[in-house]
């Protein structure tokens, strides 16, 4: 039989030498597939903002408008 790659006395040497690094905090992942399509459907058809004349407003309808001062 030939020689083995390294002796068992050196097992785990590298893992013991490496410094411990804390895990990063991860953001919540976006749903995929069917769940994402469900969110899109709810956003587009169920939570509609209806404007004058019963027409649905687009999600970006208020962009670029100057802010009106709030009435006290």
mmCIF file with all atom_site columns, C-alpha atoms in Angstrom:
data_model
loop_
_atom_site.group_PDB
_atom_site.id
_atom_site.type_symbol
_atom_site.label_atom_id
_atom_site.label_alt_id
_atom_site.label_comp_id
_atom_site.label_asym_id
_atom_site.label_entity_id
_atom_site.label_seq_id
_atom_site.pdbx_PDB_ins_code
_atom_site.Cartn_x
_atom_site.Cartn_y
_atom_site.Cartn_z
_atom_site.occupancy
_atom_site.B_iso_or_equiv
_atom_site.pdbx_formal_charge
_atom_site.auth_seq_id
_atom_site.auth_comp_id
_atom_site.auth_asym_id
_atom_site.auth_atom_id
_atom_site.pdbx_PDB_model_num
ATOM 1  C CA . UNK A 1 1  ? 0.000   0.000  0.000   1.00 0.00 ? 1  UNK A CA 1
ATOM 2  C CA . UNK A 1 2  ? 1.147   3.528  -0.660  1.00 0.00 ? 2  UNK A CA 1
ATOM 3  C CA . UNK A 1 3  ? 1.483   6.356  1.814   1.00 0.00 ? 3  UNK A CA 1
ATOM 4  C CA . UNK A 1 4  ? -1.623  8.313  2.878   1.00 0.00 ? 4  UNK A CA 1
ATOM 5  C CA . UNK A 1 5  ? -1.865  12.070 2.383   1.00 0.00 ? 5  UNK A CA 1
ATOM 6  C CA . UNK A 1 6  ? -0.723  13.407 5.739   1.00 0.00 ? 6  UNK A CA 1
ATOM 7  C CA . UNK A 1 7  ? -1.013  11.827 9.135   1.00 0.00 ? 7  UNK A CA 1
ATOM 8  C CA . UNK A 1 8  ? -4.081  11.967 11.350  1.00 0.00 ? 8  UNK A CA 1
ATOM 9  C CA . UNK A 1 9  ? -2.121  13.945 13.946  1.00 0.00 ? 9  UNK A CA 1
ATOM 10 C CA . UNK A 1 10 ? -2.324  16.997 11.631  1.00 0.00 ? 10 UNK A CA 1
ATOM 11 C CA . UNK A 1 11 ? -6.069  16.711 11.013  1.00 0.00 ? 11 UNK A CA 1
ATOM 12 C CA . UNK A 1 12 ? -7.916  20.028 11.413  1.00 0.00 ? 12 UNK A CA 1
ATOM 13 C CA . UNK A 1 13 ? -4.722  22.124 11.514  1.00 0.00 ? 13 UNK A CA 1
ATOM 14 C CA . UNK A 1 14 ? -5.840  24.830 9.111   1.00 0.00 ? 14 UNK A CA 1
ATOM 15 C CA . UNK A 1 15 ? -9.330  25.218 10.569  1.00 0.00 ? 15 UNK A CA 1
ATOM 16 C CA . UNK A 1 16 ? -7.872  25.727 14.039  1.00 0.00 ? 16 UNK A CA 1
ATOM 17 C CA . UNK A 1 17 ? -5.435  28.371 12.769  1.00 0.00 ? 17 UNK A CA 1
ATOM 18 C CA . UNK A 1 18 ? -7.957  30.562 10.958  1.00 0.00 ? 18 UNK A CA 1
ATOM 19 C CA . UNK A 1 19 ? -9.446  33.467 12.942  1.00 0.00 ? 19 UNK A CA 1
ATOM 20 C CA . UNK A 1 20 ? -13.141 33.342 13.829  1.00 0.00 ? 20 UNK A CA 1
ATOM 21 C CA . UNK A 1 21 ? -15.219 35.810 11.804  1.00 0.00 ? 21 UNK A CA 1
ATOM 22 C CA . UNK A 1 22 ? -18.765 36.640 12.866  1.00 0.00 ? 22 UNK A CA 1
ATOM 23 C CA . UNK A 1 23 ? -21.543 36.059 10.353  1.00 0.00 ? 23 UNK A CA 1
ATOM 24 C CA . UNK A 1 24 ? -22.887 39.061 8.474   1.00 0.00 ? 24 UNK A CA 1
ATOM 25 C CA . UNK A 1 25 ? -26.449 40.207 9.001   1.00 0.00 ? 25 UNK A CA 1
ATOM 26 C CA . UNK A 1 26 ? -28.344 39.449 5.828   1.00 0.00 ? 26 UNK A CA 1
ATOM 27 C CA . UNK A 1 27 ? -31.316 41.307 4.410   1.00 0.00 ? 27 UNK A CA 1
ATOM 28 C CA . UNK A 1 28 ? -34.583 39.482 4.020   1.00 0.00 ? 28 UNK A CA 1
ATOM 29 C CA . UNK A 1 29 ? -34.594 37.854 0.593   1.00 0.00 ? 29 UNK A CA 1
ATOM 30 C CA . UNK A 1 30 ? -37.258 38.681 -1.968  1.00 0.00 ? 30 UNK A CA 1
ATOM 31 C CA . UNK A 1 31 ? -39.824 35.974 -2.688  1.00 0.00 ? 31 UNK A CA 1
ATOM 32 C CA . UNK A 1 32 ? -39.317 34.010 -5.888  1.00 0.00 ? 32 UNK A CA 1
ATOM 33 C CA . UNK A 1 33 ? -41.663 32.436 -8.413  1.00 0.00 ? 33 UNK A CA 1
ATOM 34 C CA . UNK A 1 34 ? -45.327 32.102 -7.479  1.00 0.00 ? 34 UNK A CA 1
ATOM 35 C CA . UNK A 1 35 ? -44.987 34.126 -4.278  1.00 0.00 ? 35 UNK A CA 1
ATOM 36 C CA . UNK A 1 36 ? -43.466 37.094 -6.159  1.00 0.00 ? 36 UNK A CA 1
ATOM 37 C CA . UNK A 1 37 ? -46.213 36.966 -8.804  1.00 0.00 ? 37 UNK A CA 1
ATOM 38 C CA . UNK A 1 38 ? -48.774 37.062 -5.978  1.00 0.00 ? 38 UNK A CA 1
ATOM 39 C CA . UNK A 1 39 ? -47.182 40.213 -4.567  1.00 0.00 ? 39 UNK A CA 1
ATOM 40 C CA . UNK A 1 40 ? -47.206 41.845 -8.012  1.00 0.00 ? 40 UNK A CA 1
ATOM 41 C CA . UNK A 1 41 ? -50.881 40.965 -8.508  1.00 0.00 ? 41 UNK A CA 1
ATOM 42 C CA . UNK A 1 42 ? -51.800 42.413 -5.126  1.00 0.00 ? 42 UNK A CA 1
ATOM 43 C CA . UNK A 1 43 ? -49.816 45.569 -5.839  1.00 0.00 ? 43 UNK A CA 1
ATOM 44 C CA . UNK A 1 44 ? -51.242 46.107 -9.328  1.00 0.00 ? 44 UNK A CA 1
ATOM 45 C CA . UNK A 1 45 ? -54.878 45.075 -9.000  1.00 0.00 ? 45 UNK A CA 1
ATOM 46 C CA . UNK A 1 46 ? -55.966 44.910 -5.366  1.00 0.00 ? 46 UNK A CA 1
ATOM 47 C CA . UNK A 1 47 ? -54.355 48.004 -3.803  1.00 0.00 ? 47 UNK A CA 1
ATOM 48 C CA . UNK A 1 48 ? -55.327 50.480 -6.526  1.00 0.00 ? 48 UNK A CA 1
ATOM 49 C CA . UNK A 1 49 ? -55.450 54.189 -5.797  1.00 0.00 ? 49 UNK A CA 1
ATOM 50 C CA . UNK A 1 50 ? -58.463 55.443 -7.720  1.00 0.00 ? 50 UNK A CA 1
ATOM 51 C CA . UNK A 1 51 ? -58.294 59.013 -8.944  1.00 0.00 ? 51 UNK A CA 1
ATOM 52 C CA . UNK A 1 52 ? -60.849 61.378 -10.444 1.00 0.00 ? 52 UNK A CA 1
ATOM 53 C CA . UNK A 1 53 ? -63.269 59.762 -12.880 1.00 0.00 ? 53 UNK A CA 1
ATOM 54 C CA . UNK A 1 54 ? -62.641 56.304 -11.470 1.00 0.00 ? 54 UNK A CA 1
ATOM 55 C CA . UNK A 1 55 ? -59.340 55.866 -13.319 1.00 0.00 ? 55 UNK A CA 1
ATOM 56 C CA . UNK A 1 56 ? -56.536 54.016 -11.536 1.00 0.00 ? 56 UNK A CA 1
ATOM 57 C CA . UNK A 1 57 ? -53.426 56.092 -10.898 1.00 0.00 ? 57 UNK A CA 1
ATOM 58 C CA . UNK A 1 58 ? -49.997 54.749 -11.798 1.00 0.00 ? 58 UNK A CA 1
ATOM 59 C CA . UNK A 1 59 ? -47.540 54.038 -8.967  1.00 0.00 ? 59 UNK A CA 1
ATOM 60 C CA . UNK A 1 60 ? -45.465 57.081 -9.963  1.00 0.00 ? 60 UNK A CA 1
ATOM 61 C CA . UNK A 1 61 ? -48.337 59.543 -10.299 1.00 0.00 ? 61 UNK A CA 1
ATOM 62 C CA . UNK A 1 62 ? -47.060 61.966 -7.645  1.00 0.00 ? 62 UNK A CA 1
ATOM 63 C CA . UNK A 1 63 ? -43.436 62.198 -8.819  1.00 0.00 ? 63 UNK A CA 1
ATOM 64 C CA . UNK A 1 64 ? -42.152 65.651 -9.703  1.00 0.00 ? 64 UNK A CA 1
ATOM 65 C CA . UNK A 1 65 ? -45.020 67.540 -8.097  1.00 0.00 ? 65 UNK A CA 1
ATOM 66 C CA . UNK A 1 66 ? -44.100 70.261 -5.631  1.00 0.00 ? 66 UNK A CA 1
ATOM 67 C CA . UNK A 1 67 ? -45.138 69.528 -2.063  1.00 0.00 ? 67 UNK A CA 1
ATOM 68 C CA . UNK A 1 68 ? -48.174 71.450 -0.941  1.00 0.00 ? 68 UNK A CA 1
ATOM 69 C CA . UNK A 1 69 ? -47.896 73.145 2.446   1.00 0.00 ? 69 UNK A CA 1
ATOM 70 C CA . UNK A 1 70 ? -49.874 71.275 5.080   1.00 0.00 ? 70 UNK A CA 1
ATOM 71 C CA . UNK A 1 71 ? -52.904 73.001 6.484   1.00 0.00 ? 71 UNK A CA 1
ATOM 72 C CA . UNK A 1 72 ? -52.652 73.556 10.228  1.00 0.00 ? 72 UNK A CA 1
#
